[in-house]
Amino acid sequence: MTLPSQAAIVVIGGGIIGCSTAYHLARDHKADVVLLEQGKLTSGSTWHAAGLVGQLRSSASITRVLKYSVDLYKGLEAETGLATGWKMTGCLRLATNADRWTEYKRLATTAKSFGMDMQLLSPAEVKAMWPLMETGDLVGASWLPTDGQASPSDITQSLAKGARMHGAKLFEDVRVTGFEMKDGRITVVKTNKGDIACDKVVNCAGQWARQVGAMAGINVPLQPVKHQYIITEKIDGLATDAPTIRDPDRRTYFKEEVGGLVMGGYEPNPQAWTTGDVPNDWEFRLFDDDYDHFEQHMMQAIARVPALETVGVKQMINGPESFTPDGNFILGTAPECTNMFVGAGFNAFGIASGGGAGWVLAQWVVDGEAPLDLWVVDIRRFSNLHRDRQWVCDRTLEAYGKHYTIGFPHEEYASGRPRIVSPLYDRLKQQNAVFGSKLGWERPNWFAPQGVEPQDIYSMGRQNWFAAVGDEHRHVREKVGIFDQSSFAKYELSGPDALKALDWICANDVSRPVGRLTYTQLLNTRGGIEADLTVARLAEETFYIVTGTGFRTHDSSWIGDHIGEGLKATLVDVTEDFGTLSLMGPRARDVLAAVTDTDVSNAAFPFGHVREIAIAGHTIRALRVTYVGELGWELHVPIAATGEVFDALMAAGKKHDIRPVGYRALESLRLEKGYRAWGSDITPNDTPQEAGLGWAVKLRKNTDFIGRRALETASGTALKKRFAGFTVDYPEIVLLGRETILRDGEPVGYLTSGGYGYTLGMNIGYGYVRNADGVSDDFLASGDYELVVAMERTPAKIHLEPMYDPAAERVKA
């Protein structure tokens, strides 16, 4: 078969992800698609995958992606005539301690929030379902009946056949050797069998995805890790429909296969393969058996299933799987090249994700934007930090080792730290700061009082920082606090067409006079919120844009991709040029007035304005804006002067009892004030109207902007979901998000974020209330509300206005 000389879309890689993407491009979009596989289909890591198919994740969108996989696998054989080996055996997750059991109660609540029926079973019920199992140490187990298992190679061949049936062309033994690029886009895919001109490329090259990306200047931060499992001989008494088992406290998993068991696990001391290039000729190849390393799993597995001690091992599989630094897979548009899309790094759940990942990736390729909120897997969550292969390897091995550990709330990674520090790092450390890490930046989460060890102690209940954060919170409400927010992502957009570009990109009106700042969302074509940031107009042709630390690559990529063709506007990332000190609290003006000659009275420097002021001999960009609901300023300081300016503020603030405050207090303060957090409360699945942010959209202005059409189309119909706040006054309850919202006993949604409001003395949660017939004020106000927290129902009160607002007068004053 000769390669075509051109195609609309070239998919690279013939594993389950590549074949699923090609199948969906051909079936759903009738696309002209060519798939290239350097060896044979499934010959990378697909063929040796264990084939467990679980569906529940902490993200509603990713759970939907995995549920889609199950639905697809159920019906694929009927369409293609090729079996997939799909068996809906259900999955048991075992718990042997109280913390794990709490985790499962929370998971079961999440599952119900997402419309899945996860049940909690007693040890006796587990024993009845799986008689060969030792259950003496169990507290219980969770049971998800719709999980199952499949044959990875069979599914992939079935998807490949389906792709061909819908018109896709698949070629084996064709290796991609490079790309021809023009203006940052791929125009030609070069291979060892000829070149293909194309419009778009989808990199589904598995553990080779990093190398394929590098040929186009794209970073795909994944790490191949050696993952072992065994297949045993037949075991007497093992049912062919035995549920799959995950035994995380023993770090192992089991599934039935041909009368025997497949057993593997996630060890705390994993073995990376290579930080260099993966050999191209690694077709259907494995590593040598490593029983010494595997023995830790064997011991634990025999304790759980004693029959394993005497049964023979048919085969050991020791193959490389692609893992990522945060345990989530990688999808989406590469920020460095607008027409390369990536689907890789599946952390050993590529079979579970394959069907759904191909579905959303195909849609993403065709539309140029994700069809759902896929932020947790978006390739733009990474930054230049992730070009460091050793750092990626270390962090990935840590994530692999946590695969089956208990997921404590607020847990931080430890490897590769500290990596990026603000100029205040040492000063804050001396003040007993306990740091967290965000996109490589060390950021103070809280400050330990005298005599308290400055470290997090994780637990499922209230954690050791709870009281200390309460003190910081009260301090900002009553006096003045200073936050080091130097990690904020910061850009400048300048040029004669800067305003024209932003007018199209921003939902709110940024065409304000010089010296004004605007809070705005950036929307997708569905009207969903892609970003949430502030835009300050520094000069006629210069705008200063500030967004969250983790969104640095995502937001600059979104803005850059949507500057209209031919417009004279340049976006520059200036994150490292400025430190950011947020001075917040009722005494903030007193402190600021003491260190600058500029008039900072409300009349001279009102809310929503930006001014250049001098502090300690340095020119500062002062933004009058708040995320805590108190009077305050964000002070953007030339990075080298950050320490001096901090010292000046601390000295001037001494008589007002100023103190540094961390991100945990910031979170509790914003919860009380009802400010939305992007990525949880507001996402690409939510419109500003649904989120109660319609006031920040310029629909009254006769200016077109991305998402306008979708919002106008929806404006004539009743909203089917609306953002609301909830309080629960049982202090021992811990709200984290994903708790189910009940209205008159019926589930109507789930919390998107949760925490504690120290001023209110109550737990606070936010989420969307849904109703197919519309969510009016009346509907919201008339219901009787409860939250389901770790499977327990608790009364809750709904709030449609900020819960704490005496500060509204202070903020604007």
Coordinates of C-alpha atoms in Angstrom, one line a residue, residues 503-708:
D503 CA -12.1 43.1 22.7
W504 CA -12.6 39.9 20.8
I505 CA -10.9 37.6 23.4
C506 CA -12.5 39.0 26.6
A507 CA -16.1 38.7 27.6
N508 CA -16.0 41.9 29.7
D509 CA -15.4 45.4 28.4
V510 CA -11.6 46.1 28.5
S511 CA -11.9 49.3 26.4
R512 CA -11.6 51.4 29.6
P513 CA -9.4 54.5 30.0
V514 CA -5.7 54.1 30.9
G515 CA -5.4 53.5 34.6
R516 CA -8.5 51.2 34.9
L517 CA -8.5 47.4 35.4
T518 CA -11.2 44.9 34.4
Y519 CA -12.1 41.5 35.8
T520 CA -13.1 39.3 32.9
Q521 CA -13.6 35.8 31.7
L522 CA -12.3 34.4 28.4
L523 CA -15.0 32.2 26.9
N524 CA -15.0 29.3 24.4
T525 CA -17.5 29.2 21.5
R526 CA -20.0 27.3 23.7
G527 CA -19.9 30.3 26.1
G528 CA -18.0 28.2 28.7
I529 CA -15.3 29.9 30.8
E530 CA -11.8 29.1 29.6
A531 CA -10.0 31.6 31.8
D532 CA -10.7 34.1 34.6
L533 CA -8.3 37.0 35.0
T534 CA -7.7 40.8 35.4
V535 CA -6.7 43.1 32.6
A536 CA -5.1 46.5 33.6
R537 CA -4.7 49.2 30.9
L538 CA -1.3 50.7 31.5
A539 CA -1.2 52.9 28.3
E540 CA -3.2 53.3 25.2
E541 CA -1.5 50.3 23.5
T542 CA -0.3 48.3 26.6
F543 CA -2.3 46.0 28.8
Y544 CA -1.1 44.0 31.9
I545 CA -2.8 40.7 32.4
V546 CA -2.7 38.7 35.6
T547 CA -3.9 35.2 36.1
G548 CA -3.5 32.2 38.4
T549 CA -0.1 30.4 38.8
G550 CA -1.2 27.1 37.4
F551 CA -2.8 28.6 34.3
R552 CA 0.3 30.2 33.0
T553 CA 0.8 28.1 29.9
H554 CA -3.0 27.6 29.3
D555 CA -4.0 31.3 29.4
S556 CA -1.0 32.6 27.4
S557 CA -1.7 29.9 24.8
W558 CA -5.4 30.7 24.7
I559 CA -4.8 34.4 24.3
G560 CA -2.0 33.9 21.7
D561 CA -4.1 31.5 19.6
H562 CA -7.0 33.9 19.5
I563 CA -5.2 37.2 18.5
G564 CA -6.9 37.8 15.1
E565 CA -4.8 37.1 12.0
G566 CA -2.9 40.2 10.8
L567 CA -3.4 42.1 14.1
K568 CA -0.4 44.0 15.4
A569 CA -0.4 42.8 19.0
T570 CA 2.4 41.0 20.9
L571 CA 1.9 38.9 24.0
V572 CA 5.0 38.6 26.3
D573 CA 5.1 36.5 29.4
V574 CA 6.6 38.7 32.2
T575 CA 5.9 36.4 35.2
E576 CA 9.5 36.4 36.4
D577 CA 9.9 40.1 36.0
F578 CA 7.6 41.0 38.8
G579 CA 7.1 39.9 42.4
T580 CA 3.6 40.3 43.7
L581 CA 2.7 41.4 47.3
S582 CA -1.0 41.5 48.1
L583 CA -1.7 43.9 51.0
M584 CA -5.1 43.2 52.3
G585 CA -7.3 44.1 55.3
P586 CA -9.0 47.2 56.8
R587 CA -5.6 48.7 57.8
A588 CA -4.1 48.2 54.3
R589 CA -4.5 51.9 53.3
D590 CA -2.7 53.1 56.5
V591 CA 0.3 50.8 55.7
L592 CA 0.4 51.8 52.0
A593 CA 0.1 55.5 52.8
A594 CA 3.1 55.3 55.2
V595 CA 5.5 54.0 52.5
T596 CA 4.5 56.1 49.4
D597 CA 4.0 59.8 48.6
T598 CA 1.1 58.9 46.2
D599 CA -2.3 59.8 47.5
V600 CA -4.0 56.4 48.1
S601 CA -7.2 57.8 49.4
N602 CA -10.4 56.3 47.9
A603 CA -11.0 59.5 45.9
A604 CA -7.5 59.5 44.4
F605 CA -7.1 55.8 43.9
P606 CA -10.6 54.1 43.7
F607 CA -11.4 50.4 43.4
G608 CA -10.7 48.9 40.0
H609 CA -7.8 51.3 39.2
V610 CA -4.1 50.8 38.5
R611 CA -1.4 53.4 39.3
E612 CA 2.3 53.5 39.3
I613 CA 3.5 54.4 42.7
A614 CA 7.0 54.6 44.4
I615 CA 7.9 52.5 47.4
A616 CA 11.4 52.3 48.8
G617 CA 12.7 54.1 45.7
H618 CA 11.2 51.5 43.3
T619 CA 8.3 52.0 40.8
I620 CA 5.5 49.6 41.6
R621 CA 2.4 48.7 39.6
A622 CA -0.4 49.0 42.3
L623 CA -3.7 47.3 41.4
R624 CA -6.7 48.1 43.6
V625 CA -8.4 44.7 43.5
T626 CA -9.2 42.0 46.0
Y627 CA -9.7 38.2 46.2
V628 CA -10.4 38.2 49.9
G629 CA -13.3 40.6 50.3
E630 CA -11.3 43.3 52.1
L631 CA -9.7 46.7 51.2
G632 CA -6.4 46.0 49.5
W633 CA -3.9 46.3 46.7
E634 CA -1.9 43.9 44.6
L635 CA 1.6 45.4 44.4
H636 CA 3.5 44.3 41.4
V637 CA 7.2 45.0 42.2
P638 CA 10.3 44.6 40.0
I639 CA 11.4 41.2 41.0
A640 CA 14.8 42.3 42.4
A641 CA 13.2 44.9 44.6
T642 CA 10.6 42.5 46.2
G643 CA 12.6 41.9 49.4
E644 CA 13.2 45.7 50.0
V645 CA 9.5 46.6 49.3
F646 CA 8.4 43.7 51.6
D647 CA 10.7 45.0 54.4
A648 CA 9.4 48.5 54.0
L649 CA 5.7 47.4 54.2
M650 CA 6.5 45.2 57.3
A651 CA 8.3 48.1 59.0
A652 CA 5.5 50.6 58.3
G653 CA 2.9 48.0 59.2
K654 CA 4.3 47.1 62.6
K655 CA 2.1 49.5 64.5
H656 CA -0.9 48.0 62.6
D657 CA 0.2 44.5 63.6
I658 CA 0.9 43.4 60.0
R659 CA 1.8 39.8 59.4
P660 CA 2.4 37.5 56.4
V661 CA -0.5 35.3 55.5
G662 CA -0.7 32.1 53.4
Y663 CA -2.8 30.6 50.7
R664 CA -5.0 28.4 53.0
A665 CA -6.3 31.6 54.6
L666 CA -6.7 33.2 51.1
E667 CA -9.0 30.2 50.3
S668 CA -11.2 30.5 53.4
L669 CA -11.5 34.3 52.9
R670 CA -12.6 33.9 49.2
L671 CA -15.1 31.2 50.1
E672 CA -16.8 33.6 52.6
K673 CA -16.9 36.3 49.9
G674 CA -18.2 34.0 47.2
Y675 CA -15.4 34.6 44.7
R676 CA -15.2 31.8 42.1
A677 CA -12.1 29.7 41.5
W678 CA -11.4 28.7 37.9
G679 CA -10.9 25.0 37.4
S680 CA -13.4 24.1 40.2
D681 CA -16.3 26.6 40.5
I682 CA -16.0 27.9 37.0
T683 CA -14.8 25.8 34.1
P684 CA -15.2 25.4 30.3
N685 CA -18.5 23.6 31.1
D686 CA -20.0 26.6 32.8
T687 CA -21.3 29.9 31.3
P688 CA -21.0 33.3 33.2
Q689 CA -24.8 33.4 33.5
E690 CA -24.9 29.9 35.2
A691 CA -22.0 31.0 37.4
G692 CA -23.7 34.2 38.5
L693 CA -21.1 36.3 36.6
G694 CA -23.4 37.7 33.9
W695 CA -22.6 41.2 35.2
A696 CA -19.1 40.8 33.9
V697 CA -20.1 40.2 30.3
K698 CA -20.5 43.0 27.7
L699 CA -23.7 41.7 26.1
R700 CA -25.2 45.2 26.2
K701 CA -22.3 46.5 24.1
N702 CA -22.4 46.1 20.4
T703 CA -19.1 44.3 20.2
D704 CA -18.6 40.7 19.0
F705 CA -16.5 38.4 21.3
I706 CA -15.8 34.7 21.5
G707 CA -18.8 33.0 23.0
R708 CA -21.2 35.9 22.4

